[in-house]
Amino acid sequence: MSTSIKNTILVGFGTVGQGFYHYFLENNTQNKLTSVVIKDKFKERNPSNLPFTTDSKNSITNKNVATVIELITDQKEAYNIVKEALKNGKQVISANKKMIAYHFDELLELEQKNGGKFLYEAAVAGSIPILKLINEHYAFDEITQIRGVINGTSNYILTQIFEQGIDYQQALKQAQQSGFAEADPTDDVGGFDALYKLILLSAHAFGKFIHPEKVLNFGIENILAKDIEFAKNNQLKIKLVAQAVKQNNKLTLSVLPTFVDVNDDLFHINNEYNAIEVLSNNIGTQFFKGKGAGKFPTGHVVYTDYQSIDKTSYSYKHTLSGKRIKYDTDTFTWVYSNNITSLDKYIEDVVIINRSEGYAKIKLSHLIKNKQFIKENKISFIVIPDNILNLFSINFTRNSELLEYAYK
Amino acid sequence: MSTSIKNTILVGFGTVGQGFYHYFLENNTQNKLTSVVIKDKFKERNPSNLPFTTDSKNSITNKNVATVIELITDQKEAYNIVKEALKNGKQVISANKKMIAYHFDELLELEQKNGGKFLYEAAVAGSIPILKLINEHYAFDEITQIRGVINGTSNYILTQIFEQGIDYQQALKQAQQSGFAEADPTDDVGGFDALYKLILLSAHAFGKFIHPEKVLNFGIENILAKDIEFAKNNQLKIKLVAQAVKQNNKLTLSVLPTFVDVNDDLFHINNEYNAIEVLSNNIGTQFFKGKGAGKFPTGHVVYTDYQSIDKTSYSYKHTLSGKRIKYDTDTFTWVYSNNITSLDKYIEDVVIINRSEGYAKIKLSHLIKNKQFIKENKISFIVIPDNILNLFSINFTRNSELLEYAYK
C-alpha cells in the first residue's frame, strides 16, 4: 500500500466531494483518483470526465486502492463503506459525524486490527482543525473542559433572531432560503449534529467514548419569543452550546440552548461561524473560531487529512486516562423556562414558579430520562451557566438547595 | 543522530526552561538530558541535581548530542548557540523571536545545508500553535491577511487603562508590579516584541522575510489620556495591532496602536491574552486565542516541538509564491492624533487640523523614514482601520484625497 503513487477513490461527489476535488486537482502531483463513486449515474457532473462509477463495493475492496475518501450523506451506506475499507486495511478519510459517533469503538478497532488509518477532521467544526489540535497541541496537557458553538445552522438562525428581531419560524425560513438550513432541519435545530461532534470531541479530549443516546441534547427549535425577550432585557444572547466538562474524573456532556453574556467568547460568534473553547491545566484557556461548513473550507480540511495521512494517525493519547473517567449525569444545572409548570414533574430539586416563567434546578439524568416527552411537548428551557448565575438573584443555602429567588 | 535515545541539551534554565523541564520530567521516557547550560553557576537551582554546566560551546558541538533547546534571553549568545548547533546538523528548538527575526535567512540556510532541523513555535504568540497551523492547516490555501494582538504586556496595560480608567504610567507600574512588564519595558511597549513575531508570521504565511528594520513599529508608550478618552467616547478600544496584508502581490507590514470596534474579534482580547486572525482565500476567516506567555503555556509548546521534531519540519511552502511578492511601504493609512501639528511635516497628503487634534492620511514609508524622530518626540497617533473609517465623517473625493472632514 505504501508505493509512491497512491490509488485513491472518492465516494460521493456532493459539495464537500467537489471541494476536495478542487484541491486534489490543484495540488496533487502523484496520486491517482481511480474511481469516484456516485449514486445516480444519470446526473450531470462537472467535470464530467472523472472515473465515475456506481459500484462502491468493488472499488473499495480493490487491492490496488490505498485510500478511500468517504463523503456521502447516507449514514448507513457510509458505515458500510468505511467498515469495509478499514477491514481491508485502507487509509480512510470521512466527514460523516453521525456515522462515526454511532460506531466509534468498532471503527477504531477495525483500524487498529487491520493496519489501516482513519482520519475525520472534517467531521467536527468544519474548517477548525480541532481534532489535530487536541491530538498534537494538547498531547502533554490535561483538558478539563470543552465548550463550543459547533452547529452553524443553529447559530445562523439565532443570530438572525437576535439581530433582526424576528421569531424562530421566520429565521428558520430565511436560513432555508439562503441555504444555511435543510428542508428537514431536525438534525441541526434539534441539536443532533452538535451532539455527534461533541461525542467525537469527548473521545479525543478525554479518551472517553459516550454513545450519543446517553447524552442530553436539546436544540433551538422550541425557543420562545419570550425567551429571546428575556435574554435581550438582560444583555444576554442564547447560543446552542455543546459542552464537555471533566471534574474529579467525572465527565458530563450536554448540548443545550444556553445564555451567554458579553464576556463569554461565544457571545461574539455570529452567523454560520463555529467556535470552540478549550480549557486545560497548563495551557489555560484557548479559543478557536472558523467557518463550520462550506465547499472550500471543509474540502480543504479533507484534503489536508489526505495529504498528511501517511505520517499522521490519531494517537487517542488520552484513552488511558479515559479508563478512569466515569460518565456522569447526576449533575445539576439551573435553567430558565417559560414552561416551568410543564417542567415541574421532571424536577427532583426545588423549583419556584412565577406564573409560567421561572428558574429550575434540574438533574441532567432526569431530563435524559424524559427527553422524548420534553421534545414532543416542545417544552422550552435555557441553561443559566454557573458563571452568570450571579446575574440572577438566586440564593442558595444548605447543600446548594434553592430556598428563595427573586429576579433583580 | 537518529538513534532511539536522543541526547538533549537545554540552554537556559529560566522560566520557560523550567517549564520545558516540567514536561520533560513528566512525559519523557527515553531521551536523556545531558547538559543544562547556565550562565551563573553559583545561583541556586531547583532541582539542583541536573547536569548543569557553563560550557555551552563544548556541549553544543558534542557529536553525541542530537537536540539543542535554546531558551536564553541574551540574543547575541542565542544567535551563536543556534548557529553553531545548526552548523553541526543538530535539531534545534528556540523561542528567541528577536534573534530569529534578525537572522532568519542565514539560520534557514544553515538548517538546510547541514541537514539539521529548526523549530521555534514558542517564539510567536506563546501557547497558540500558529506556525504549525500556517505550515500544515494552511498548506493548500492562500493567506491574504494576518492581524493580531501578539504582545501580552501591551495588551495587559491597555486593558488596565480601559477597564480601570488609569493612565499609561500608572498602568505600566501596575503591570511591572504584577510581573506582566519588565523593569525596562521598551521591547514590549515600544512594539518591538510584536514586530519580531510579525516578521516570523510573515515569513511563514507569505514566504517573504522582511528585515525588522524595514518595518514600521510604534508601541503604546506614547498614547495620551486624550486618545483614550476619544476612544471611549466612540465605543472603541485601542489595541496594539500587528498586521500583514497581501494584495496584488504587494505585502504591507506594520505594528501600530489601532482603534478597534466591538465587532472586531480583537476588541474582546483582554489582559495578557494573545490572538491572531487569519484571512485566506478558501478557508475564510479564522481566529485563534490563547495565553501569550508563561512557564507552562510556553514550556508546553517547546516540549511539543521537542516531541515532534523527528517527523516535523517547517516546509516554508509559501516561499515559492513569496518570490513574486514585493514589500510595499507606499500604502496610505488614516490616523487620529492629538499631535497633529507635529505630524504635519511627515504627511504627504492633505491633513486638516482642529487645534492639536485631528485626522491625517499618511504614507507608511514617510513614517518609517522618520521613525526615530517620531519616537524621540513621543508623537502619538492611532490608526483608524478602513472598516471603521465610516464611523468618522471623513469624506473623500478624487483619487482618495481628503477634501473635508467633520467628526460626527
mmCIF file with all atom_site columns, C-alpha atoms in Angstrom, chain A residues 22-23 26-27 125-129 132-133 136-141 262-263 265 268-270 273 281-291 296-297 300-301 303-304 307 311-313, chain B residues 22-23 26-27 125-129 132-133 136-141 262-263 265 268-270 273 281-291 296-297 300-301 303-304 307 311-313:
data_model
loop_
_atom_site.group_PDB
_atom_site.id
_atom_site.type_symbol
_atom_site.label_atom_id
_atom_site.label_alt_id
_atom_site.label_comp_id
_atom_site.label_asym_id
_atom_site.label_entity_id
_atom_site.label_seq_id
_atom_site.pdbx_PDB_ins_code
_atom_site.Cartn_x
_atom_site.Cartn_y
_atom_site.Cartn_z
_atom_site.occupancy
_atom_site.B_iso_or_equiv
_atom_site.pdbx_formal_charge
_atom_site.auth_seq_id
_atom_site.auth_comp_id
_atom_site.auth_asym_id
_atom_site.auth_atom_id
_atom_site.pdbx_PDB_model_num
ATOM 1  C CA . HIS A 1 22  ? -10.715 21.206 -6.315 1.00 0.00 ? 22  HIS A CA 1
ATOM 2  C CA . TYR A 1 23  ? -7.653  20.848 -4.047 1.00 0.00 ? 23  TYR A CA 1
ATOM 3  C CA . GLU A 1 26  ? -4.723  21.986 -7.897 1.00 0.00 ? 26  GLU A CA 1
ATOM 4  C CA . ASN A 1 27  ? -2.102  20.389 -5.656 1.00 0.00 ? 27  ASN A CA 1
ATOM 5  C CA . ALA A 1 125 ? -16.318 22.046 13.319 1.00 0.00 ? 125 ALA A CA 1
ATOM 6  C CA . GLY A 1 126 ? -15.619 22.291 9.583  1.00 0.00 ? 126 GLY A CA 1
ATOM 7  C CA . SER A 1 127 ? -12.502 24.327 8.960  1.00 0.00 ? 127 SER A CA 1
ATOM 8  C CA . ILE A 1 128 ? -11.217 24.394 12.564 1.00 0.00 ? 128 ILE A CA 1
ATOM 9  C CA . PRO A 1 129 ? -8.556  21.657 12.876 1.00 0.00 ? 129 PRO A CA 1
ATOM 10 C CA . LYS A 1 132 ? -5.485  17.695 15.189 1.00 0.00 ? 132 LYS A CA 1
ATOM 11 C CA . LEU A 1 133 ? -5.047  20.353 17.867 1.00 0.00 ? 133 LEU A CA 1
ATOM 12 C CA . GLU A 1 136 ? -0.958  17.131 18.921 1.00 0.00 ? 136 GLU A CA 1
ATOM 13 C CA . HIS A 1 137 ? -1.105  20.514 20.612 1.00 0.00 ? 137 HIS A CA 1
ATOM 14 C CA . TYR A 1 138 ? -2.715  19.119 23.783 1.00 0.00 ? 138 TYR A CA 1
ATOM 15 C CA . ALA A 1 139 ? -0.727  15.877 23.775 1.00 0.00 ? 139 ALA A CA 1
ATOM 16 C CA . PHE A 1 140 ? 1.054   16.734 27.008 1.00 0.00 ? 140 PHE A CA 1
ATOM 17 C CA . ASP A 1 141 ? -1.658  18.634 28.794 1.00 0.00 ? 141 ASP A CA 1
ATOM 18 C CA . VAL A 1 262 ? -20.832 39.689 26.692 1.00 0.00 ? 262 VAL A CA 1
ATOM 19 C CA . ASN A 1 263 ? -17.697 38.441 28.488 1.00 0.00 ? 263 ASN A CA 1
ATOM 20 C CA . ASP A 1 265 ? -16.166 34.483 23.771 1.00 0.00 ? 265 ASP A CA 1
ATOM 21 C CA . HIS A 1 268 ? -19.420 37.140 19.679 1.00 0.00 ? 268 HIS A CA 1
ATOM 22 C CA . ILE A 1 269 ? -19.695 34.128 17.368 1.00 0.00 ? 269 ILE A CA 1
ATOM 23 C CA . ASN A 1 270 ? -22.244 35.045 14.752 1.00 0.00 ? 270 ASN A CA 1
ATOM 24 C CA . TYR A 1 273 ? -19.303 30.503 12.330 1.00 0.00 ? 273 TYR A CA 1
ATOM 25 C CA . ASN A 1 281 ? -4.463  22.508 33.187 1.00 0.00 ? 281 ASN A CA 1
ATOM 26 C CA . ASN A 1 282 ? -1.269  24.011 31.841 1.00 0.00 ? 282 ASN A CA 1
ATOM 27 C CA . ILE A 1 283 ? -2.062  25.952 28.685 1.00 0.00 ? 283 ILE A CA 1
ATOM 28 C CA . GLY A 1 284 ? -5.102  27.620 30.222 1.00 0.00 ? 284 GLY A CA 1
ATOM 29 C CA . THR A 1 285 ? -7.903  28.873 28.002 1.00 0.00 ? 285 THR A CA 1
ATOM 30 C CA . GLN A 1 286 ? -7.635  28.704 24.225 1.00 0.00 ? 286 GLN A CA 1
ATOM 31 C CA . PHE A 1 287 ? -10.261 29.673 21.712 1.00 0.00 ? 287 PHE A CA 1
ATOM 32 C CA . PHE A 1 288 ? -10.592 28.710 18.053 1.00 0.00 ? 288 PHE A CA 1
ATOM 33 C CA . LYS A 1 289 ? -13.037 30.212 15.570 1.00 0.00 ? 289 LYS A CA 1
ATOM 34 C CA . GLY A 1 290 ? -13.682 29.432 11.913 1.00 0.00 ? 290 GLY A CA 1
ATOM 35 C CA . LYS A 1 291 ? -16.258 28.522 9.310  1.00 0.00 ? 291 LYS A CA 1
ATOM 36 C CA . PHE A 1 296 ? -13.870 25.049 0.196  1.00 0.00 ? 296 PHE A CA 1
ATOM 37 C CA . PRO A 1 297 ? -13.382 25.257 3.983  1.00 0.00 ? 297 PRO A CA 1
ATOM 38 C CA . HIS A 1 300 ? -9.637  21.909 2.372  1.00 0.00 ? 300 HIS A CA 1
ATOM 39 C CA . VAL A 1 301 ? -9.695  20.033 5.668  1.00 0.00 ? 301 VAL A CA 1
ATOM 40 C CA . TYR A 1 303 ? -7.548  17.398 1.504  1.00 0.00 ? 303 TYR A CA 1
ATOM 41 C CA . THR A 1 304 ? -5.237  18.223 4.429  1.00 0.00 ? 304 THR A CA 1
ATOM 42 C CA . GLN A 1 307 ? -2.050  14.804 2.318  1.00 0.00 ? 307 GLN A CA 1
ATOM 43 C CA . LYS A 1 311 ? 2.525   10.318 8.576  1.00 0.00 ? 311 LYS A CA 1
ATOM 44 C CA . THR A 1 312 ? -0.441  11.121 10.810 1.00 0.00 ? 312 THR A CA 1
ATOM 45 C CA . SER A 1 313 ? -2.701  8.984  12.903 1.00 0.00 ? 313 SER A CA 1
ATOM 46 C CA . HIS B 1 22  ? 8.492   20.061 33.862 1.00 0.00 ? 22  HIS B CA 1
ATOM 47 C CA . TYR B 1 23  ? 7.077   18.355 30.752 1.00 0.00 ? 23  TYR B CA 1
ATOM 48 C CA . GLU B 1 26  ? 6.638   14.130 33.336 1.00 0.00 ? 26  GLU B CA 1
ATOM 49 C CA . ASN B 1 27  ? 6.459   12.663 29.839 1.00 0.00 ? 27  ASN B CA 1
ATOM 50 C CA . ALA B 1 125 ? 2.199   34.037 20.333 1.00 0.00 ? 125 ALA B CA 1
ATOM 51 C CA . GLY B 1 126 ? 3.149   31.733 23.214 1.00 0.00 ? 126 GLY B CA 1
ATOM 52 C CA . SER B 1 127 ? 0.679   28.890 23.505 1.00 0.00 ? 127 SER B CA 1
ATOM 53 C CA . ILE B 1 128 ? -1.077  29.418 20.160 1.00 0.00 ? 128 ILE B CA 1
ATOM 54 C CA . PRO B 1 129 ? 0.447   26.925 17.689 1.00 0.00 ? 129 PRO B CA 1
ATOM 55 C CA . LYS B 1 132 ? 2.216   24.835 12.883 1.00 0.00 ? 132 LYS B CA 1
ATOM 56 C CA . LEU B 1 133 ? -1.243  25.944 11.752 1.00 0.00 ? 133 LEU B CA 1
ATOM 57 C CA . GLU B 1 136 ? 0.044   22.484 7.928  1.00 0.00 ? 136 GLU B CA 1
ATOM 58 C CA . HIS B 1 137 ? -3.522  23.720 8.155  1.00 0.00 ? 137 HIS B CA 1
ATOM 59 C CA . TYR B 1 138 ? -2.979  26.438 5.539  1.00 0.00 ? 138 TYR B CA 1
ATOM 60 C CA . ALA B 1 139 ? -0.683  24.357 3.350  1.00 0.00 ? 139 ALA B CA 1
ATOM 61 C CA . PHE B 1 140 ? -3.131  24.345 0.438  1.00 0.00 ? 140 PHE B CA 1
ATOM 62 C CA . ASP B 1 141 ? -4.684  27.753 0.848  1.00 0.00 ? 141 ASP B CA 1
ATOM 63 C CA . VAL B 1 262 ? -16.946 45.938 19.194 1.00 0.00 ? 262 VAL B CA 1
ATOM 64 C CA . ASN B 1 263 ? -17.422 43.870 16.018 1.00 0.00 ? 263 ASN B CA 1
ATOM 65 C CA . ASP B 1 265 ? -12.657 39.948 17.467 1.00 0.00 ? 265 ASP B CA 1
ATOM 66 C CA . HIS B 1 268 ? -12.537 41.223 23.192 1.00 0.00 ? 268 HIS B CA 1
ATOM 67 C CA . ILE B 1 269 ? -8.958  40.107 23.798 1.00 0.00 ? 269 ILE B CA 1
ATOM 68 C CA . ASN B 1 270 ? -8.059  41.255 27.270 1.00 0.00 ? 270 ASN B CA 1
ATOM 69 C CA . TYR B 1 273 ? -4.018  37.069 26.093 1.00 0.00 ? 273 TYR B CA 1
ATOM 70 C CA . ASN B 1 281 ? -8.918  32.620 0.090  1.00 0.00 ? 281 ASN B CA 1
ATOM 71 C CA . ASN B 1 282 ? -10.659 29.342 0.698  1.00 0.00 ? 282 ASN B CA 1
ATOM 72 C CA . ILE B 1 283 ? -10.998 28.796 4.415  1.00 0.00 ? 283 ILE B CA 1
ATOM 73 C CA . GLY B 1 284 ? -12.135 32.367 5.041  1.00 0.00 ? 284 GLY B CA 1
ATOM 74 C CA . THR B 1 285 ? -11.621 33.961 8.439  1.00 0.00 ? 285 THR B CA 1
ATOM 75 C CA . GLN B 1 286 ? -10.185 32.001 11.332 1.00 0.00 ? 286 GLN B CA 1
ATOM 76 C CA . PHE B 1 287 ? -9.349  33.272 14.778 1.00 0.00 ? 287 PHE B CA 1
ATOM 77 C CA . PHE B 1 288 ? -7.072  31.807 17.434 1.00 0.00 ? 288 PHE B CA 1
ATOM 78 C CA . LYS B 1 289 ? -6.773  32.995 21.019 1.00 0.00 ? 289 LYS B CA 1
ATOM 79 C CA . GLY B 1 290 ? -4.565  31.817 23.881 1.00 0.00 ? 290 GLY B CA 1
ATOM 80 C CA . LYS B 1 291 ? -2.066  32.803 26.522 1.00 0.00 ? 291 LYS B CA 1
ATOM 81 C CA . PHE B 1 296 ? 3.635   26.205 31.475 1.00 0.00 ? 296 PHE B CA 1
ATOM 82 C CA . PRO B 1 297 ? 1.913   27.514 28.306 1.00 0.00 ? 297 PRO B CA 1
ATOM 83 C CA . HIS B 1 300 ? 4.381   23.123 26.730 1.00 0.00 ? 300 HIS B CA 1
ATOM 84 C CA . VAL B 1 301 ? 4.852   24.487 23.233 1.00 0.00 ? 301 VAL B CA 1
ATOM 85 C CA . TYR B 1 303 ? 8.078   20.420 24.620 1.00 0.00 ? 303 TYR B CA 1
ATOM 86 C CA . THR B 1 304 ? 5.607   19.793 21.779 1.00 0.00 ? 304 THR B CA 1
ATOM 87 C CA . GLN B 1 307 ? 8.460   15.654 20.776 1.00 0.00 ? 307 GLN B CA 1
ATOM 88 C CA . LYS B 1 311 ? 8.812   13.989 11.968 1.00 0.00 ? 311 LYS B CA 1
ATOM 89 C CA . THR B 1 312 ? 8.154   17.713 11.612 1.00 0.00 ? 312 THR B CA 1
ATOM 90 C CA . SER B 1 313 ? 9.932   20.440 9.745  1.00 0.00 ? 313 SER B CA 1
#
